[in-house]
Amino acid sequence: MTALTSGKTRPVRLADIAKAAGVSHGTASNVFARPEIVRDEVRERVKAAAEAMGYAGPDPKGRLLRAGKVNAIGVATAEPLSYFFDDPFARVMMASISQACDATGAGISLVSAANNEQLAWNIQSALVDGFIVFCIEGGSRLVELARERKLPFVALDLDSENEAVAAIGIDNVAGAGLAARHLAELGHRRFAVLALESADAGFGPVTQEQVETSALYSGTRDRLRGYFAELSRFGIDVSLVPIYETLNDEESVRAGLEHIFALPQRPTAILAMSDRMALHALDWLREHDIAVPGDVSIVGFDGVPEGADSKPPLTTVAQPIAEMGRLAVKAILENDGSLNRQLLPVNLVIRASSGPSPA
Amino acid sequence: MTALTSGKTRPVRLADIAKAAGVSHGTASNVFARPEIVRDEVRERVKAAAEAMGYAGPDPKGRLLRAGKVNAIGVATAEPLSYFFDDPFARVMMASISQACDATGAGISLVSAANNEQLAWNIQSALVDGFIVFCIEGGSRLVELARERKLPFVALDLDSENEAVAAIGIDNVAGAGLAARHLAELGHRRFAVLALESADAGFGPVTQEQVETSALYSGTRDRLRGYFAELSRFGIDVSLVPIYETLNDEESVRAGLEHIFALPQRPTAILAMSDRMALHALDWLREHDIAVPGDVSIVGFDGVPEGADSKPPLTTVAQPIAEMGRLAVKAILENDGSLNRQLLPVNLVIRASSGPSPA
DNA sequence: AAATTTCCTTGGATCGATTCAAATATAGAC
DNA sequence: GTCTATATTTGAATCGATCCAAGGAAATTT
């Protein structure tokens, strides 16, 4: 092939092979899809032609249109793509989704976007058979977009508001209650809360009043409710409990702790809405020579594996992450059109980050 | 829609909308793809029809065939899918690939398979614009399959054997040399090697002879060569250095250490071919009250973040993982048909897991 | 030798969109 | 009222395969 004759070479199609081998395109297709029904001699001829012309085999793009099934599940998030590999909770969840996909031979497509327009387009044009939506935050928009595709889909971390959305989630109120009761029973009376983001994606201290009025994400709100319901039961005035909202990253957790420990009444117990926050908090406390659980007890939320190896190991409210991943994949692959809403139980894992109140 | 009339409802196509709105399918297509060129009145009519019929927007499956571009990069491995989320090295690499993809708006498709047949099919039918191949092990088969797709592709961890394969890798020989020299300069003379898998995917002790003859994966072989070349320079008889091949998991690393430390001559220095192995080794050594680096020094390979937080922090040969990920994505997206082979430099990160020989 | 059965092969229809040259409608100029 | 320029719309062609009813050839039965 010289520079003169080549130019931009048009890719070889199945039809080209068929013509070269002197058979119909139907037969050529059979050679690749069901070789056993083609006569030996013909099959070899077609294969030889394919080989000679550098044909890579039937293009999945063409097959897809006819077949309809992509054989891949889309996992969508409003965070950057690297969230799937950076965040401890996401990682464990993805590992369990992976296992379920492996078992059925389905692939995984990661869908995300930096900005909102891009996100919409990415969701609209994703080649998948269904979506699993991570709605850690910014969930509603994402759920909306995914639903518009009219593909099987299921939200993880369910928004209890919207009953019409298929979702697999946990009982946030009950889980938070377990954490709060555990600490209260250990004698703690001065609490602080490290909260996840609310809808307006800011961070900083939050007043009780704001909690009532602002549009918190339902997960955040439910956990807060769970904490407070239980604390009230122990006679604690929850209106005095400082709440600091973080971005679930190291920087804002540190800022939160600076704030909390600068208050006149230092807490002896911290309720963190994620293990990630709790682990960052552990680092900060160690650096500030605040003993855990000697001076301060802390309870996380999620049950990520890192919590078992931290110093000290983290007491936490464990979500059944593996179960959730498995159920989510099942809901997509075995979608029967019915609305799948499941609320899974959580359980308190008591480790060394919580102990009796020093007071 | 009653049960009698509905049956299995055929999904609505763009053509159905066009007919309902009384326009051609060309115009209907424009309403979604380039709304600005359609007269307002017509556009609204079409949109209304779409709304009324529950049309989810143009199906990407159809568009794909015409457009040709999927806008997604396939990342392939011979390991189970969960490898991407479990393995520390893979995670860091994926995070950097993610960032590069986010920057260009490309999606990521994870491709893998439990068994070999499935793998072939998954690679052949993946809807992607190109492949990044993780060839940690079983690499050659994977590379072969990916090449057959005739899509842009690049191998990570290059097989120096095959000069015809586009690859981004590191200088394994030089990197291993750095590790070996570092320990030798600290006075160590009794070494042991924790090696990665060879081609036959077994594990256990390996003799010097086997090393010469067996089909080791080139990465493993090159690292071994690098270690030995440098050790020889210090007058160490490398034929006496025990080599234990692991599966890069906790179990086989522990088995390896049991084996190595049961030998008459205990080593004072361990060369591990991955940080993952080194970190598992650190756990084992601590449990057996063998001080690091007091009794035994250990140097890993990869430079994963976990190595900075281990007890003690791990001395390691750091790969430029972020750079590799970025280059790999660039190689796929800006593929110009040229063969892209890059050998990146590594650097030794000295931390607390290596110290002077106790002897 | 005709009839029947079995095995392969053919070619048109289809999957769901996009594209673009040609046709038509509309507006503005004279 | 005709002509030109501009704005819209049309519909055939295309993307690359799979599916399947129908037809033809070879093998077997009667």
Coordinates of C-alpha atoms (C1' of nucleotides) in Angstrom, one line a residue, chain A residues 10 13-14 29 55 59 66, chain D residues 14-20:
Chain A
R10 CA -12.0 2.8 5.1
R13 CA -16.8 -4.4 6.8
L14 CA -18.3 -7.9 7.0
S29 CA -22.1 -13.4 9.5
Y55 CA -10.8 -7.9 9.3
D59 CA -17.9 -4.7 14.9
R66 CA -29.5 -5.4 16.2
Chain D
dT14 C1' -25.6 5.2 5.4
dC15 C1' -23.5 3.3 9.6
dG16 C1' -22.3 -2.5 10.4
dA17 C1' -24.1 -6.0 11.7
dT18 C1' -28.1 -10.1 12.7
dC19 C1' -32.2 -12.7 11.6
dC20 C1' -35.1 -15.5 9.0

